[in-house]
CSV table of C-alpha atoms in Angstrom, one decimal:
chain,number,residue,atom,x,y,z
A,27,UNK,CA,41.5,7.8,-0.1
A,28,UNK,CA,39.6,6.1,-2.9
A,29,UNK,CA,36.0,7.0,-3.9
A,30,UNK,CA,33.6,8.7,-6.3
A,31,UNK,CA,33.5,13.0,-6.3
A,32,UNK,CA,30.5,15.2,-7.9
A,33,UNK,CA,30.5,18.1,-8.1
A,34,UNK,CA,29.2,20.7,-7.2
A,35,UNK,CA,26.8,19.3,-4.2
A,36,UNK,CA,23.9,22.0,-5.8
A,37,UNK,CA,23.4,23.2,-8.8
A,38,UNK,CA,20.9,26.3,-10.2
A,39,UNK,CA,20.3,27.3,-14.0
A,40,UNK,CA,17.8,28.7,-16.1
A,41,UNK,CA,15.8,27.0,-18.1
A,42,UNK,CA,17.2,26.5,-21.4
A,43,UNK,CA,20.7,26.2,-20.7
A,44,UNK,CA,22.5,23.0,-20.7
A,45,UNK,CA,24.5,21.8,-17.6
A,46,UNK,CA,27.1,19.4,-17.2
A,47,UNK,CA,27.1,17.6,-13.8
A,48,UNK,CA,30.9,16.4,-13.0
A,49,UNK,CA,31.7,12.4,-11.8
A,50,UNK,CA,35.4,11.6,-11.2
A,51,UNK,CA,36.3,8.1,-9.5
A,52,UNK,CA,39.7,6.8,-8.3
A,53,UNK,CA,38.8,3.6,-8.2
A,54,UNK,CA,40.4,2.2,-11.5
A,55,UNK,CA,36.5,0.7,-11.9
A,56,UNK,CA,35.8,0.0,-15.6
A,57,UNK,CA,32.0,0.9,-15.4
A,58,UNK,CA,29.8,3.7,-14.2
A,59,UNK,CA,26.4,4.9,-14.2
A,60,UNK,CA,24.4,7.8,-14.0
A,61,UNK,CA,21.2,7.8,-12.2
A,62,UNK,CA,18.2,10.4,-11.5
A,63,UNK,CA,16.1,10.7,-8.4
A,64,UNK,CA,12.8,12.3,-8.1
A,65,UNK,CA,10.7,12.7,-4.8
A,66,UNK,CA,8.5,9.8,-3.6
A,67,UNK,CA,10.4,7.5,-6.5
A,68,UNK,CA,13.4,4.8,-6.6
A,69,UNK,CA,17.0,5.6,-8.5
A,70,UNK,CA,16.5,5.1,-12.3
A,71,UNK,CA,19.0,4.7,-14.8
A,72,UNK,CA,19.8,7.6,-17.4
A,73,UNK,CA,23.0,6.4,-18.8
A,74,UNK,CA,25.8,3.7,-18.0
A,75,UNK,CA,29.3,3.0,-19.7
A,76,UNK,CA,31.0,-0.3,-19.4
A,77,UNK,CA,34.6,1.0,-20.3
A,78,UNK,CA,36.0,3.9,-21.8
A,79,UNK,CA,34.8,5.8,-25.3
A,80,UNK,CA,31.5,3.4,-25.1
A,81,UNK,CA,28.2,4.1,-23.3
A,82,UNK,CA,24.7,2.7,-23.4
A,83,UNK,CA,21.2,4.4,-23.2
A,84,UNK,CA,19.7,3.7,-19.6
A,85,UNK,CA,15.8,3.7,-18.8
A,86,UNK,CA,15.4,7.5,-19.0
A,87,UNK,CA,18.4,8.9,-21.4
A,88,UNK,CA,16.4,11.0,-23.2
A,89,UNK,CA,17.4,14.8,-22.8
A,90,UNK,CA,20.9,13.7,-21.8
A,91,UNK,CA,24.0,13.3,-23.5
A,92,UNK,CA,27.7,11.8,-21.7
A,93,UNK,CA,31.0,11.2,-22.9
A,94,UNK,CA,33.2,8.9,-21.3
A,95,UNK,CA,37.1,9.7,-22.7
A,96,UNK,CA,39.0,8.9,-19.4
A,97,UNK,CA,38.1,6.1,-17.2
A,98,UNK,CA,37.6,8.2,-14.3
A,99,UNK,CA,35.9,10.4,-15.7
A,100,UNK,CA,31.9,10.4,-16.3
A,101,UNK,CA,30.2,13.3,-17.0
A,102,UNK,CA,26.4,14.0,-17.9
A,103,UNK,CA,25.0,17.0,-19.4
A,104,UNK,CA,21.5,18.0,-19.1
A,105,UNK,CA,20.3,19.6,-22.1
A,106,UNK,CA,17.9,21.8,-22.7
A,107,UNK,CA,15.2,19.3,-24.0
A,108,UNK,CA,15.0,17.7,-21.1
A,109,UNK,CA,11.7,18.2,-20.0
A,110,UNK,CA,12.0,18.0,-16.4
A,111,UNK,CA,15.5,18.5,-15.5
A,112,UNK,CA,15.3,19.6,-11.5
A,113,UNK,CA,16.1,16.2,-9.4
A,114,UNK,CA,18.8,14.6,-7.4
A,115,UNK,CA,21.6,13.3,-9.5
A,116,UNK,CA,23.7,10.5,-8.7
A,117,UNK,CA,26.5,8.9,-10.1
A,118,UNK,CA,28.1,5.4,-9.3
A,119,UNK,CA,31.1,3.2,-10.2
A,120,UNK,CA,31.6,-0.8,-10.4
A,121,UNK,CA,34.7,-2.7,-11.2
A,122,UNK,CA,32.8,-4.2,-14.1
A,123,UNK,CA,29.7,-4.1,-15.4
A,124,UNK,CA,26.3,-6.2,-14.8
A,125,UNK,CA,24.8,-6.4,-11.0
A,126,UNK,CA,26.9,-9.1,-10.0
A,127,UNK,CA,29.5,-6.1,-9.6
A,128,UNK,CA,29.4,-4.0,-6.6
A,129,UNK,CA,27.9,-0.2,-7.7
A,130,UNK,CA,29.5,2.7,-5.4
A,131,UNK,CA,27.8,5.9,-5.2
A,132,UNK,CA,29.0,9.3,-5.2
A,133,UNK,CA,27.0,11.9,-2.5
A,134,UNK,CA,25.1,13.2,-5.5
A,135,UNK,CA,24.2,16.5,-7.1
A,136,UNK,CA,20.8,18.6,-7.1
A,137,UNK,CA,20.1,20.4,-9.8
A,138,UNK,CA,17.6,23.0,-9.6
A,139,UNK,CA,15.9,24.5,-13.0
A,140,UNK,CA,14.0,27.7,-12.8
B,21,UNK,CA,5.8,2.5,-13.9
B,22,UNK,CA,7.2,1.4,-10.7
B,23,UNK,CA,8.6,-2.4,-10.6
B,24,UNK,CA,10.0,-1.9,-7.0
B,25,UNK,CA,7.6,-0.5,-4.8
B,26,UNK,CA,8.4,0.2,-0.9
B,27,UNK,CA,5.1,1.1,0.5
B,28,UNK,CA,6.2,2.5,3.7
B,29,UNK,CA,8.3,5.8,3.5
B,30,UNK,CA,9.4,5.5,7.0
B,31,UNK,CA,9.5,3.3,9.9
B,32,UNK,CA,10.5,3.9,13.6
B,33,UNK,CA,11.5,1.3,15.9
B,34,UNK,CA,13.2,1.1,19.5
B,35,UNK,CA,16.7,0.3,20.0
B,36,UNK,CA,17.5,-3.1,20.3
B,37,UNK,CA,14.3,-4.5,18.7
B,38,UNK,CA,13.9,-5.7,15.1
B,39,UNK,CA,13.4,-3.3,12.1
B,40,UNK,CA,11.0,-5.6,9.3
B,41,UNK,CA,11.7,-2.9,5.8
B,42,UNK,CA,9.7,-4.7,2.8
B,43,UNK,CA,9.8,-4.5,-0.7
B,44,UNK,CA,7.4,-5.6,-3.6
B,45,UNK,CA,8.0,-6.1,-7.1
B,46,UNK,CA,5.9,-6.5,-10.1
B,47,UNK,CA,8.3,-7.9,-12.8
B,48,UNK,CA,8.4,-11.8,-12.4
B,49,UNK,CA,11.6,-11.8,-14.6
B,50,UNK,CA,13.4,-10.0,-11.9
B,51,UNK,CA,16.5,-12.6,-10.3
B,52,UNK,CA,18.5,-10.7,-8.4
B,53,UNK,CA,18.2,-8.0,-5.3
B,54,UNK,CA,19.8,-5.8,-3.9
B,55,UNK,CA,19.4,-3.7,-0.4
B,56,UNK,CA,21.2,-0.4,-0.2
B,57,UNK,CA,21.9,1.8,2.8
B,58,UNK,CA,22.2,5.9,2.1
B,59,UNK,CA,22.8,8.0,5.2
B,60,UNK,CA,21.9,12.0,4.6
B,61,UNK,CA,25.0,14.0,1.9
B,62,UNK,CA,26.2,10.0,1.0
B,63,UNK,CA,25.7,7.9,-1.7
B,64,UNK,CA,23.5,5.1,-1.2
B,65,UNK,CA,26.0,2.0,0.1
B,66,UNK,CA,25.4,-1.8,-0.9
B,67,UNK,CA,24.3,-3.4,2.3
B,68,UNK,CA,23.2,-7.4,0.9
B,69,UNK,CA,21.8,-9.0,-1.9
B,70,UNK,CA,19.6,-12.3,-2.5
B,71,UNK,CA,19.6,-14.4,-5.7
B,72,UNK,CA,16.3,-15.6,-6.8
B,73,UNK,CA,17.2,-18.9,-5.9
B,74,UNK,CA,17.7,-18.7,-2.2
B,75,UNK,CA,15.1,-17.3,-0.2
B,76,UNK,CA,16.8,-16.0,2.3
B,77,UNK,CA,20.0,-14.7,2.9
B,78,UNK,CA,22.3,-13.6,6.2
B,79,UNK,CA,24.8,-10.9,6.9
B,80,UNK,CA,25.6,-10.6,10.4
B,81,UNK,CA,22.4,-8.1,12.0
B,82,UNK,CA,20.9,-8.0,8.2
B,83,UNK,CA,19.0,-10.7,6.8
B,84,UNK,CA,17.1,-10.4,3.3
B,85,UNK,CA,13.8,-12.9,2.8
B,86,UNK,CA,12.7,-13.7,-0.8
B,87,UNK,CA,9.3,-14.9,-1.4
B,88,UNK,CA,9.1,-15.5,-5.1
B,89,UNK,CA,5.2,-16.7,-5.0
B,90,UNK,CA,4.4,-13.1,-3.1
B,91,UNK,CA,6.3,-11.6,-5.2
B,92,UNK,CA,7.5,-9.7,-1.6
B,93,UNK,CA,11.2,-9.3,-0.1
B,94,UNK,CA,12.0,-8.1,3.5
B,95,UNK,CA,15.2,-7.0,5.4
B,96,UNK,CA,15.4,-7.6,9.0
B,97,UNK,CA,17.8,-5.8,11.2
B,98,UNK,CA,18.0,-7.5,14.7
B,99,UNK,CA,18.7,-5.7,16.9
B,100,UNK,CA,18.7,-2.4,15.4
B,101,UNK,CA,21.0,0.4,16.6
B,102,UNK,CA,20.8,4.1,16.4
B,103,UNK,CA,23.5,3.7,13.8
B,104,UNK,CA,21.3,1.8,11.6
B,105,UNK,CA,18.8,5.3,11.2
B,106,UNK,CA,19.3,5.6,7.2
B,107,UNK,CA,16.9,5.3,4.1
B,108,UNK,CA,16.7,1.6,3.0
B,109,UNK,CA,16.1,1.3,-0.9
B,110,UNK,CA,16.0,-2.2,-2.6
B,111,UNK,CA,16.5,-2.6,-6.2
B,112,UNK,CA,16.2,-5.4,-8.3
B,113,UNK,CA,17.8,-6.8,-11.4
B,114,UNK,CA,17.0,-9.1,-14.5
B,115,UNK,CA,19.6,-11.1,-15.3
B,116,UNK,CA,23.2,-9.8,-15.5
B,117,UNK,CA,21.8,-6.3,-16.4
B,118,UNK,CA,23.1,-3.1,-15.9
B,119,UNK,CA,19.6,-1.6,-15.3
B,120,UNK,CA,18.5,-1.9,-11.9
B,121,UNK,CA,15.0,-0.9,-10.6
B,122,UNK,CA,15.3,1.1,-7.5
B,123,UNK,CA,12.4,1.4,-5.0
B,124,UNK,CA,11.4,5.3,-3.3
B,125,UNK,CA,13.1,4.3,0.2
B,126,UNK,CA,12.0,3.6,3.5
B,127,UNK,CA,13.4,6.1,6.1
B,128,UNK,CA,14.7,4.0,9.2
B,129,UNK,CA,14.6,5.5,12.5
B,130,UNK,CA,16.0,3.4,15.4
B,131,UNK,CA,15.3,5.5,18.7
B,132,UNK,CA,18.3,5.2,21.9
């Protein structure tokens, strides 16, 4: 049963502790994104990787930090200078990269910051 | 600064009739767009897509208009089912480029 995983489905810290949100895929896709959701406003793009050990700075990557060493494998820490860390966090796959490709989500994660 | 703006956050229609979800956009640059499904606990699906140089586009129920000059696109669902009952984003792309622009959503609710 292919598809993308995050875990976990909520997520609480206190401020100034970094977080690590987890994205697994079994899809064998190349790329995959990470995107942030706020209320009231559309999906935008923190970070994306095209293929493994390589990743590029999205709209909003400031604050966050990913690594990409397995190709199924995608995760995205929130540090502690980002400003405004609580928000819905999704992650998505495509078998290659560019908009021409597909994106599959995962069921996201919400982080909460106190 | 929003590029994709959906200025309704939710719509209700009747079974069977049509559901009209529209979408603006500020960036002229913008060539490709997309429509996404997300039911509630899911990931947002990829419902249909128009290229900037077709203005209108047909998938079964779904069909996507493009009207460049507006600047404006729409997705009709005829006829809309209780299944259909989702939030609606569109997103749009320049180019071959990773970074799409997502609108906030437009929450569909098709009553029996």
């Amino acid at each position: 049963d292919g598809g993308i995983t995050q875990s976990p489905k909520y997520l609480f810290r206190k401020e100034g502790q970094n977080v690590t949100l987890s994205c697994e895929q079994n899809l064998n896709h190349d790329a995959m994104y990470w995107y942030r959701q706020d209320p009231g406003q559309g999906l935008r793009l923190i970070y994306y990787s095209q293929i493994v050990n390589d990743f590029q700075k999205g709209d909003i990557a400031e604050g966050y930090s990913v690594s990409r060493e397995k190709k199924e494998s995608f995760p995205l820490t929130v540090t502690s200078a980002q400003k405004n860390p609580t928000a819905f966090y999704l992650c998505a796959s495509s078998m290659g990269a560019g908009i021409l490709y597909e994106q599959y989500f995962g069921p996201g994660t919400r982080l909460t910051v106190t | 600064d929003q590029q994709v703006k959906q200025n309704s956050p939710s719509l209700s229609v009747q079974e069977g009739r049509i559901s009209i979800l529209n979408c603006d956009y500020t960036n002229s640059m913008f060539d490709y767009f997309l429509w996404y499904k997300k039911y509630p606990a899911e990931g947002p699906t990829f419902l249909i897509s128009i290229s900037s140089i077709k203005d209108k586009n047909e998938d079964g129920r779904f069909t996507v208009f493009l009207n460049k000059s507006a600047k404006h696109l729409s997705l009709h669902i005829v006829p809309s089912q209780p299944g259909d009952s989702a939030v609606y984003f569109c997103a749009a792309s320049v180019g071959n480029n990773n970074d799409m622009r997502f609108g906030a959503g437009t929450r569909l609710t098709v009553k029996p």
